[in-house]
Short mmCIF file of C-alpha atoms and ligand atoms in Angstrom, two decimals:
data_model
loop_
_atom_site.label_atom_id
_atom_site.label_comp_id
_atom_site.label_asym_id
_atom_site.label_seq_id
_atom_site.Cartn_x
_atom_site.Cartn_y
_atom_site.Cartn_z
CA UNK A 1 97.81 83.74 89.65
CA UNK A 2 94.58 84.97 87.96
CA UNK A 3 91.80 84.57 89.94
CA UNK A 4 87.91 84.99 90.26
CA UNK A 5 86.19 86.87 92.98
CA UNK A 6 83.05 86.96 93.62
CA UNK A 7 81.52 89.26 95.95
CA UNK A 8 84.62 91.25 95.35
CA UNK A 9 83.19 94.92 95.60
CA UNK A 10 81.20 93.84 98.59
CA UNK A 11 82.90 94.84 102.18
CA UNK A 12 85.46 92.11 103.02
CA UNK A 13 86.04 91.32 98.99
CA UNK A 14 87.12 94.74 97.77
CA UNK A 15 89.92 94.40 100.62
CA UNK A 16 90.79 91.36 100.35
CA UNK A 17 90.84 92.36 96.18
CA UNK A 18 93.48 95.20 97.51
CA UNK A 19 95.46 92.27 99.09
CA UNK A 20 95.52 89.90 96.40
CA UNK A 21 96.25 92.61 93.81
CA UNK A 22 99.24 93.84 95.95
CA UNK A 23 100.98 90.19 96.31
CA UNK A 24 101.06 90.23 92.37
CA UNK A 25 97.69 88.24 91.65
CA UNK A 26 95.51 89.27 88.65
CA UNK A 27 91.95 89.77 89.80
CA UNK A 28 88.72 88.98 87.98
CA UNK A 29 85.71 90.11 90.19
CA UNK A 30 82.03 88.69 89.85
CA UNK A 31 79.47 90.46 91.64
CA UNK A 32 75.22 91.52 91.20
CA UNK A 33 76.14 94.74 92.90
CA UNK A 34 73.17 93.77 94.94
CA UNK A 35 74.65 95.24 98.09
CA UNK A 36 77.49 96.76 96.95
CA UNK A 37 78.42 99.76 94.53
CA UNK A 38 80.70 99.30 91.56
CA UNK A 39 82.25 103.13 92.47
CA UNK A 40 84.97 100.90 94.74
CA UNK A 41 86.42 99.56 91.74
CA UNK A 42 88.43 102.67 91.03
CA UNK A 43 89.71 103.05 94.48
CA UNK A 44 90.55 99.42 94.62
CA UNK A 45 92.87 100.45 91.68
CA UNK A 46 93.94 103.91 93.53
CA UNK A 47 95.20 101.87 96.57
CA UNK A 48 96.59 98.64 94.52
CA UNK A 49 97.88 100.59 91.79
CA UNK A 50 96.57 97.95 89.76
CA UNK A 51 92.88 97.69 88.41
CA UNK A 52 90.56 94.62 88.86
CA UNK A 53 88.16 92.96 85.45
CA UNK A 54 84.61 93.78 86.57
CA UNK A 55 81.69 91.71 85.27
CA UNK A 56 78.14 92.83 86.43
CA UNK A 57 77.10 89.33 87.08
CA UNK A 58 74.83 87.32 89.34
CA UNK A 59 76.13 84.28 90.26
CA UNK A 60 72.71 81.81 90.05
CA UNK A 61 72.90 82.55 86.25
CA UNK A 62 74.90 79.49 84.46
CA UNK A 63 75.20 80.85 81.47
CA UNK A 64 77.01 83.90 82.50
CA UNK A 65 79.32 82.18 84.90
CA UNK A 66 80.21 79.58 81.87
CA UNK A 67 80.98 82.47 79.27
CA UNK A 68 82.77 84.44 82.16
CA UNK A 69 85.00 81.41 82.99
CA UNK A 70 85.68 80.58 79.17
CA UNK A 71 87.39 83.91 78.20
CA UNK A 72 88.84 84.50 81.75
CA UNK A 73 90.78 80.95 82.45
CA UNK A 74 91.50 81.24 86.58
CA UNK A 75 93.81 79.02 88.93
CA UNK A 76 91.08 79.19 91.78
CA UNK A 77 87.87 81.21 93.03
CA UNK A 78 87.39 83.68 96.37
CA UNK A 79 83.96 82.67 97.04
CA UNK A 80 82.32 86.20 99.14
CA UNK A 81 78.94 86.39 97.11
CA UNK A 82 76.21 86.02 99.74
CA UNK A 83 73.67 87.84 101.62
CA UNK A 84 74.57 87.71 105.21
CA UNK A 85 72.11 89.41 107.81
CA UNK A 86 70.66 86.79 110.11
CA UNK A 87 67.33 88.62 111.10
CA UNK A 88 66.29 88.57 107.19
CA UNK A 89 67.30 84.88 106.75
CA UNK A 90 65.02 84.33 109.44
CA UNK A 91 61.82 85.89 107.91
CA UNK A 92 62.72 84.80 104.22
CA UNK A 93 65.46 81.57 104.66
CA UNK A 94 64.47 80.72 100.48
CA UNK A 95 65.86 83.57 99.66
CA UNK A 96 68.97 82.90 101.58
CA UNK A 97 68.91 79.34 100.39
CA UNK A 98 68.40 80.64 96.57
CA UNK A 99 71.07 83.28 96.90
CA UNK A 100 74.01 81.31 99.06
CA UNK A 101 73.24 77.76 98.56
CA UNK A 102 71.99 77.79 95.05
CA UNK A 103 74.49 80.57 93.97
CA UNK A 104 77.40 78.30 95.17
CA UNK A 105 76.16 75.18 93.43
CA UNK A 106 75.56 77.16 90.24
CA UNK A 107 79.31 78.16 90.57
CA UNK A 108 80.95 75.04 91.44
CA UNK A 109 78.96 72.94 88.47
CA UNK A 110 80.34 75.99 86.52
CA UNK A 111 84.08 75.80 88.63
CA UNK A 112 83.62 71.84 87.77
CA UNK A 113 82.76 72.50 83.89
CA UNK A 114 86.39 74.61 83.23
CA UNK A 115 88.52 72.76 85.49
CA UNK A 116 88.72 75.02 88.07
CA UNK A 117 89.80 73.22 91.08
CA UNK A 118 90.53 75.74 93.89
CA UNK A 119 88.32 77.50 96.07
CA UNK A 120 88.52 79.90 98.65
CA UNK A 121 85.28 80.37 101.01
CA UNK A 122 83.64 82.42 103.25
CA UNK A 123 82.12 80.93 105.81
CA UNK A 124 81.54 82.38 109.24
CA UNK A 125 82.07 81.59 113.14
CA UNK A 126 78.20 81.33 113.27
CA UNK A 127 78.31 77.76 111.63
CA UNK A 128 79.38 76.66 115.45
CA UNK A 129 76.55 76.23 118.35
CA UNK A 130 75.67 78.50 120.64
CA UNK A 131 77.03 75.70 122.97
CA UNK A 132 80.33 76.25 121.76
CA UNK A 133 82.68 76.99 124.37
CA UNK A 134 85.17 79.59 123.90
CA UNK A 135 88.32 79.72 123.20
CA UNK A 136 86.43 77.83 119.90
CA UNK A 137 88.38 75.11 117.63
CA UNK A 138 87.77 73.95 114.31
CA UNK A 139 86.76 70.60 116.04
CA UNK A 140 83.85 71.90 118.02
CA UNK A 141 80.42 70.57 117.01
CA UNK A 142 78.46 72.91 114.42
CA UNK A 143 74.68 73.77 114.84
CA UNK A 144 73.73 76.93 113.18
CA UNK A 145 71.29 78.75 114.83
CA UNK A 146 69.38 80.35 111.90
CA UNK A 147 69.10 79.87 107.95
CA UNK A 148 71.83 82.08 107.29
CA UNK A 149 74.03 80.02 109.04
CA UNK A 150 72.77 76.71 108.01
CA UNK A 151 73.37 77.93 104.20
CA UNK A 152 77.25 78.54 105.25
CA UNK A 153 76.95 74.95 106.96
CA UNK A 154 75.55 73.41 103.81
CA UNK A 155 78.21 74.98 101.47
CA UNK A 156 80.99 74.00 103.44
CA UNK A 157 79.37 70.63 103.13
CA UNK A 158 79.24 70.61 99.42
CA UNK A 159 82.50 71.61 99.02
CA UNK A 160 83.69 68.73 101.59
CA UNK A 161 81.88 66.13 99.20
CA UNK A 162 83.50 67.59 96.25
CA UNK A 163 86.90 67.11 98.19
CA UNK A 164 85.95 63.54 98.47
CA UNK A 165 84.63 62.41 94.93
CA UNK A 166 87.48 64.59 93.29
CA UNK A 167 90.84 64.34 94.81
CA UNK A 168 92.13 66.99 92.84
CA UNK A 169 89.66 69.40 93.90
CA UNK A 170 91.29 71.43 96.84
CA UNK A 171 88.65 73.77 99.54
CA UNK A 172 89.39 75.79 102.50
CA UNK A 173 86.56 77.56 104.42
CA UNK A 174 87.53 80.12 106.11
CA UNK A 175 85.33 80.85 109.51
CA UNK A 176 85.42 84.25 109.97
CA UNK A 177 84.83 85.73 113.80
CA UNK A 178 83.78 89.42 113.67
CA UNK A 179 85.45 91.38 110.96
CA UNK A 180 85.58 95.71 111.65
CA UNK A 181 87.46 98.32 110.71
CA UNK A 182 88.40 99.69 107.16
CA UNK A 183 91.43 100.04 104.71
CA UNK A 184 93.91 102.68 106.88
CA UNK A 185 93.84 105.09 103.41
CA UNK A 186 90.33 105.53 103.95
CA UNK A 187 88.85 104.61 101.06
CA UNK A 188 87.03 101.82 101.54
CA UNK A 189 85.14 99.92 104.05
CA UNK A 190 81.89 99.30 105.00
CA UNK A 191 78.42 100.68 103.42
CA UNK A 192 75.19 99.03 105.18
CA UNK A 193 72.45 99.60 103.32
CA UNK A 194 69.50 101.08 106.28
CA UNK A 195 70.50 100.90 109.94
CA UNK A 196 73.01 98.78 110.58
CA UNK A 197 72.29 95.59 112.64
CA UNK A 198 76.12 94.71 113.78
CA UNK A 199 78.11 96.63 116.46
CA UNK A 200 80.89 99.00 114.88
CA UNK A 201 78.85 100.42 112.05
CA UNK A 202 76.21 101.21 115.02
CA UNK A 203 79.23 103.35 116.55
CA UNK A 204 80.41 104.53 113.83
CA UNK A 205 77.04 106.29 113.13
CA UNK A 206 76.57 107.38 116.54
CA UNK A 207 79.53 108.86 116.55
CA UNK A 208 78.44 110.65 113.18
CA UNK A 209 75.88 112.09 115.14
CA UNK A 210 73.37 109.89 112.63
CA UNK A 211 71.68 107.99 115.21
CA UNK A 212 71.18 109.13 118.50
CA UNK A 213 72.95 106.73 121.07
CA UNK A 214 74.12 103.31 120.96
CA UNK A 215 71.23 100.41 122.62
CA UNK A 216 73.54 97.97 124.49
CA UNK A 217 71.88 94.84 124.71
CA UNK A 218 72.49 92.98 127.78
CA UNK A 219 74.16 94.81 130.77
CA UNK A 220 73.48 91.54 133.05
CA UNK A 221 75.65 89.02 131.00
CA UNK A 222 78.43 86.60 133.34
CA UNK A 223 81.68 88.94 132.05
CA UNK A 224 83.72 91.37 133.57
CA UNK A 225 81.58 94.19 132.79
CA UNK A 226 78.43 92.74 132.30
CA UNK A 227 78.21 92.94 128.48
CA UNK A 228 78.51 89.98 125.95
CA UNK A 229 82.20 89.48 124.14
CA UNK A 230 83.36 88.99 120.99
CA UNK A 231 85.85 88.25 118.47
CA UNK A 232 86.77 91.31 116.69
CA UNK A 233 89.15 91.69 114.10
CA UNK A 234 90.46 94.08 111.31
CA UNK A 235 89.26 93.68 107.89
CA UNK A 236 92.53 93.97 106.36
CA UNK A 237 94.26 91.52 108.95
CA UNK A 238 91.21 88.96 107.55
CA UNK A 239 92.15 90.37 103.81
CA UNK A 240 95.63 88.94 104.07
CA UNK A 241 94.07 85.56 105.29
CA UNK A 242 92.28 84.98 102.51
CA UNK A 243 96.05 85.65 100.38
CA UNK A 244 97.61 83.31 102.90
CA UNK A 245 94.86 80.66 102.12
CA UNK A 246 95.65 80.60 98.57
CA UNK A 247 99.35 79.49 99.47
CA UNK A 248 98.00 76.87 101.64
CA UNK A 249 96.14 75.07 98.81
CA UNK A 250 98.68 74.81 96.75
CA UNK A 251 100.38 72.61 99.44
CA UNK A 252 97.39 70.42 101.09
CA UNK A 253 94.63 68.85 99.41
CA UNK A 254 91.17 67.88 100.17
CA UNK A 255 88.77 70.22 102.90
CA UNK A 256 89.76 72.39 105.33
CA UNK A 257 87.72 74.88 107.72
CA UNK A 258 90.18 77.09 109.21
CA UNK A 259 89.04 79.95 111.94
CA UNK A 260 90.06 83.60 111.73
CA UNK A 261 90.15 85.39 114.90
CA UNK A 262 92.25 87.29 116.80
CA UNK A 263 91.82 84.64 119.92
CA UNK A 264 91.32 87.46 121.92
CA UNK A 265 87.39 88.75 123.57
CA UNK A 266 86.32 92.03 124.08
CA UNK A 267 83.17 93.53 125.46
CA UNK A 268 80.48 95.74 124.27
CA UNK A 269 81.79 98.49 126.62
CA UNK A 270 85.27 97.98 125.75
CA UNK A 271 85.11 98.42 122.08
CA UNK A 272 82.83 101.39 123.15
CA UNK A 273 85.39 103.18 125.48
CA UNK A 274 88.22 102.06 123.02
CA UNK A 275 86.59 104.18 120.27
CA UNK A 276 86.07 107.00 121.86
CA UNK A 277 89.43 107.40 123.68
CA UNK A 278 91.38 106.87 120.15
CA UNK A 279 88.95 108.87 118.06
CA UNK A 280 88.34 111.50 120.90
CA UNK A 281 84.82 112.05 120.23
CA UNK A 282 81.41 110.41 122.19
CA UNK A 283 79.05 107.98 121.91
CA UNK A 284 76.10 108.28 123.90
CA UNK A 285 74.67 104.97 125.13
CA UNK A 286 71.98 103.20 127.01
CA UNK A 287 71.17 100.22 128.34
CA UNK A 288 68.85 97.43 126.89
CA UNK A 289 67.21 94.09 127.05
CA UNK A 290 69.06 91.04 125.67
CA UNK A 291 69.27 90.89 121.80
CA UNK A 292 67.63 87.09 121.02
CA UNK A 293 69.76 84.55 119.78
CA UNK A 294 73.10 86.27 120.59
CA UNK A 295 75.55 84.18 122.85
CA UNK A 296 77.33 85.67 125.77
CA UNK A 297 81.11 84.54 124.92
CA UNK A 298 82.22 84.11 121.50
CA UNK A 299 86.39 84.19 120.36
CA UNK A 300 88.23 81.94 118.63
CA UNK A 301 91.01 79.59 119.28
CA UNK A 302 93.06 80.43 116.07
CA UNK A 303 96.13 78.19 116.55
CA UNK A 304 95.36 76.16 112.87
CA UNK A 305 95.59 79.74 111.62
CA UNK A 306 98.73 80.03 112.48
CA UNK A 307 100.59 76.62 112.13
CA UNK A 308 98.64 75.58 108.63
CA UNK A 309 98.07 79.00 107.10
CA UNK A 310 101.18 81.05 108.61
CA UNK A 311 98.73 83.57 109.67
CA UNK A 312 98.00 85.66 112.87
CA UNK A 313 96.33 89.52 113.17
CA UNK A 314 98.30 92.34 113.64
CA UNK A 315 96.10 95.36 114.08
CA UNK A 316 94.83 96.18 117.40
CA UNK A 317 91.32 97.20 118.75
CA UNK A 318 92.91 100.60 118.47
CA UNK A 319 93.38 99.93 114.48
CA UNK A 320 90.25 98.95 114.16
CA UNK A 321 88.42 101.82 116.02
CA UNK A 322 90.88 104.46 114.53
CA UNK A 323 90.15 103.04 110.86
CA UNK A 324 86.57 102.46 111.21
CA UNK A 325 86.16 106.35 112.30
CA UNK A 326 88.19 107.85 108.95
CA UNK A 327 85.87 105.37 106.67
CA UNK A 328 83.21 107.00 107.78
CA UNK A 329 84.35 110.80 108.01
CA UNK A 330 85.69 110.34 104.68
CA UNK A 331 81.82 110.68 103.37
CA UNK A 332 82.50 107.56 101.26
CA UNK A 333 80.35 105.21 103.61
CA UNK A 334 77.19 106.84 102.95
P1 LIG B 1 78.85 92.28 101.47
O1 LIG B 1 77.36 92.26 101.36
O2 LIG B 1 79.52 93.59 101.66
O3 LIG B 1 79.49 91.56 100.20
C1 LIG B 1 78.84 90.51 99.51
C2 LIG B 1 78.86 90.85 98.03
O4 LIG B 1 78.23 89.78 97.30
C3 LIG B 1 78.10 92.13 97.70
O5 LIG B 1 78.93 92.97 96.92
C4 LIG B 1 76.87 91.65 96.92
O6 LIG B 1 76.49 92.60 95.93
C5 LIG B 1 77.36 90.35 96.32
N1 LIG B 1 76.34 89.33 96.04
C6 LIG B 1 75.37 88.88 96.87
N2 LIG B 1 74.65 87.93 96.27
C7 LIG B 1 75.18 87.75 95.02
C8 LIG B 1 74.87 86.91 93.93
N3 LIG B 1 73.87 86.04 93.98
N4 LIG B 1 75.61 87.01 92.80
C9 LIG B 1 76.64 87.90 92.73
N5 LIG B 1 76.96 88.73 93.73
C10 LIG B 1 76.25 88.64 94.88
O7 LIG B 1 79.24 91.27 102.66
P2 LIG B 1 80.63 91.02 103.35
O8 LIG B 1 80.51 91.48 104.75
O9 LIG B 1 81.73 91.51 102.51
O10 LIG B 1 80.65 89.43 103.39
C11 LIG B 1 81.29 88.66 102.41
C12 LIG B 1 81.10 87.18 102.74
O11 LIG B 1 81.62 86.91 104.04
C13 LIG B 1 79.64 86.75 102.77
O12 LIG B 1 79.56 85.46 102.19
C14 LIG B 1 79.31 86.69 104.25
O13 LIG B 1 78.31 85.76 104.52
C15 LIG B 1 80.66 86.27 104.82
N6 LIG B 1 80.83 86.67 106.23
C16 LIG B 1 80.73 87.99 106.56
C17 LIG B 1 80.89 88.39 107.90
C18 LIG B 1 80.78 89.83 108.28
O14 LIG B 1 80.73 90.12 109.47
N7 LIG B 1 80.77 90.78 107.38
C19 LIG B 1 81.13 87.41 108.88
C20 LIG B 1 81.23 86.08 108.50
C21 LIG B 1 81.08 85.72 107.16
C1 LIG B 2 76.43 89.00 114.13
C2 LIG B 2 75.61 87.92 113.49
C3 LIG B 2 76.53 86.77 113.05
C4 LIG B 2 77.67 87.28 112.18
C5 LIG B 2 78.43 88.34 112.98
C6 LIG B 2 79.63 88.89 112.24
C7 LIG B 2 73.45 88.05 114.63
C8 LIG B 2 72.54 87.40 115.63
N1 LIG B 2 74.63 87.45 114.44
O1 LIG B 2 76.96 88.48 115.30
O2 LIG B 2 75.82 85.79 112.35
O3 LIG B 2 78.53 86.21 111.84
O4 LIG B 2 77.51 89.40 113.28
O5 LIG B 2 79.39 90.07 111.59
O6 LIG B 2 73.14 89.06 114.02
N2 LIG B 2 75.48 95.02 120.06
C9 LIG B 2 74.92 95.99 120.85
N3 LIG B 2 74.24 97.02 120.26
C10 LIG B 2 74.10 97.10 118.89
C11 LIG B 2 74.68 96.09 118.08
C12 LIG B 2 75.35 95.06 118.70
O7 LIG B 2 75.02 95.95 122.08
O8 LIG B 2 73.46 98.05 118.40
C13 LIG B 2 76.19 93.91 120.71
C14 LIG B 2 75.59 92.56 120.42
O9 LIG B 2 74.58 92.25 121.32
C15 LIG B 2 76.82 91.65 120.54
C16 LIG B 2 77.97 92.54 120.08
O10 LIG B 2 77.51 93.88 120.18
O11 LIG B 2 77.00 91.29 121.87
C17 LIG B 2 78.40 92.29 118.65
O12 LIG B 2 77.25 92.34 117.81
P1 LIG B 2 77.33 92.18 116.23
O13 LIG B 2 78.31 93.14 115.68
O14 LIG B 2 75.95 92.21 115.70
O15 LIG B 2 78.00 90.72 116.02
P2 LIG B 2 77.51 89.26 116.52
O16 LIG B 2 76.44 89.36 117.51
O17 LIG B 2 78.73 88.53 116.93
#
């Protein structure tokens, strides 16, 4: 299948590119290169053995997407393009309603135009309440907590409506829990721009020796240990999801939101002590206040995963520590 990703040289798009390229698919990616650096394309091609079409593109311009999808005729679309950090979308939501909500609009009218009636999306586990009580279905209520995650809300909703008024047009969003780790050869992974905001790149850099200690927030939390637990899987394990996906849509119409998790919590001071046992090296820490807005217990229930999409993780908290660590000794994440 020939298909269009956008996003694609972004973190979870370049290895889910590596995925798709590997089952045989001919990849087409779409991306501003606004947080991401078009230096992964070659090692995409170095691990694939296959190259993907680049096109410098941003996705809110029509006219591009219309000449893009004229000479490159695709079976579906791997929606990734977005910006994603939740403190920003908080101090500037337009720009996170320009970017996701008016960037996926300007690419379904476009998806719409050419005929294009399969779609692949990223949404995320933070389209769910902070009510939501864990293990977390596809059935519990959603109530975003912040713009970011109402523009993932609002997406999902236009591509539910689309469902509806075309029955030909086919959607699965994909909720993604907390995706870590790297590609195991090392060459790519994840590049945050500044200090990073989410908890393995923290390590990661810690570990580096590239910021001093690790601040973990909230030591007084209801868990075993007193720190608040997660969802974490491996990128690659969420790669192959997206591959998996694609087979689904060619057997169920209409709109589906399907979770991707491992189903399985872990703590702040597990991953911690996890990563430094497998990587033998240290990462000082300290103790701090409560980070706003983050929910004690968050992991999925991902049963639909595995009856609808034939999917389940593989890699282990090990994989993802061990992988995570030779991404960024390779030099590559800086
Ligand atoms: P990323 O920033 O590494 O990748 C996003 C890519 O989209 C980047 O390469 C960026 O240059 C590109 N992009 C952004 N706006 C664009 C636009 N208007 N036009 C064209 N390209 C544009 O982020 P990621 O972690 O790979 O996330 C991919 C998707 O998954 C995002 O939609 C994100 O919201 C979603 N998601 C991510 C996580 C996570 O933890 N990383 C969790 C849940 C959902
Ligand atoms: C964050 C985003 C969420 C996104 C998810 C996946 C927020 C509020 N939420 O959630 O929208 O879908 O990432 O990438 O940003 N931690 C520390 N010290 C640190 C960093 C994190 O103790 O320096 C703790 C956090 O308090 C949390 C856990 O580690 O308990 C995981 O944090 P993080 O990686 O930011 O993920 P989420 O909070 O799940």
């Amino acid at each position: 299948m020939k298909l269009l990703v956008t996003g694609g040289t972004g973190y979870i798009g370049s290895h889910t590119c590596v995925e798709l390229l590997q089952a045989g698919h001919a990849v087409v990616i779409a991306d501003n290169l606004s947080n991401s650096s078009s230096a992964v394309l070659e090692r995409i091609a170095r691990i694939a053995g296959k190259a993907p079409a680049f096109h410098k593109l941003d996705l809110r311009d029509a006219q591009g997407l219309q000449a893009l999808l004229q000479r490159n005729p695709v079976a579906a679309v791997m929606h990734f393009a977005g910006v994603k950090a939740v403190a920003e979308s908080v101090a500037d939501p337009l720009k996170y309603y320009d970017n996701n909500v008016n960037g996926s609009l300007t690419l379904f009218a476009a998806m719409r135009e050419f005929g294009v009636k399969r779609v692949v999306f990223s949404s995320s586990a933070t389209v769910y309440g902070a009510q939501a009580v864990s293990p977390i279905g596809e059935r519990a209520a959603t109530a975003p907590a912040n713009p970011y995650g109402r523009t993932k809300l609002m997406i999902e909703e236009m591509l539910r409506d689309l469902c509806t008024a075309d029955p030909e047009f086919r959607a699965v969003a994909l909720r993604y829990f907390n995706p870590v780790g790297a590609h195991v050869s090392g060459l790519i992974g994840e590049a945050p721009q500044g200090t990073p905001n989410n908890l393995m790149p923290y390590i990661c850099q810690v570990a580096a020796g590239k910021l001093p200690e690790l601040r973990v927030f909230g030591k007084d939390y209801p868990t075993k240990d007193g720190t608040a637990i997660r969802d974490y899987l491996h990128v690659t394990d969420l790669a192959r999801g997206h591959v998996q996906a694609l087979d689904y849509l060619e057997r169920v119409p209409g709109f589906s939101a399907v979770n991707l998790g491992t189903g399985r919590g872990t703590s702040v001071l597990e991953m911690l002590q996890t990563f430094e046992r497998v990587n033998q090296v240290r990462v000082p820490w300290k103790s701090a206040d409560r980070r706003p807005g983050d929910t004690v217990i968050t992991y999925a229930d991902p049963a639909l995963a595995g009856t609808a999409l034939n999917w389940r993780t593989q890699r282990t908290l090990e994989d993802m520590c061990r992988d995570a660590w030779r991404w960024q000794k390779s030099g590559l994440a800086d």
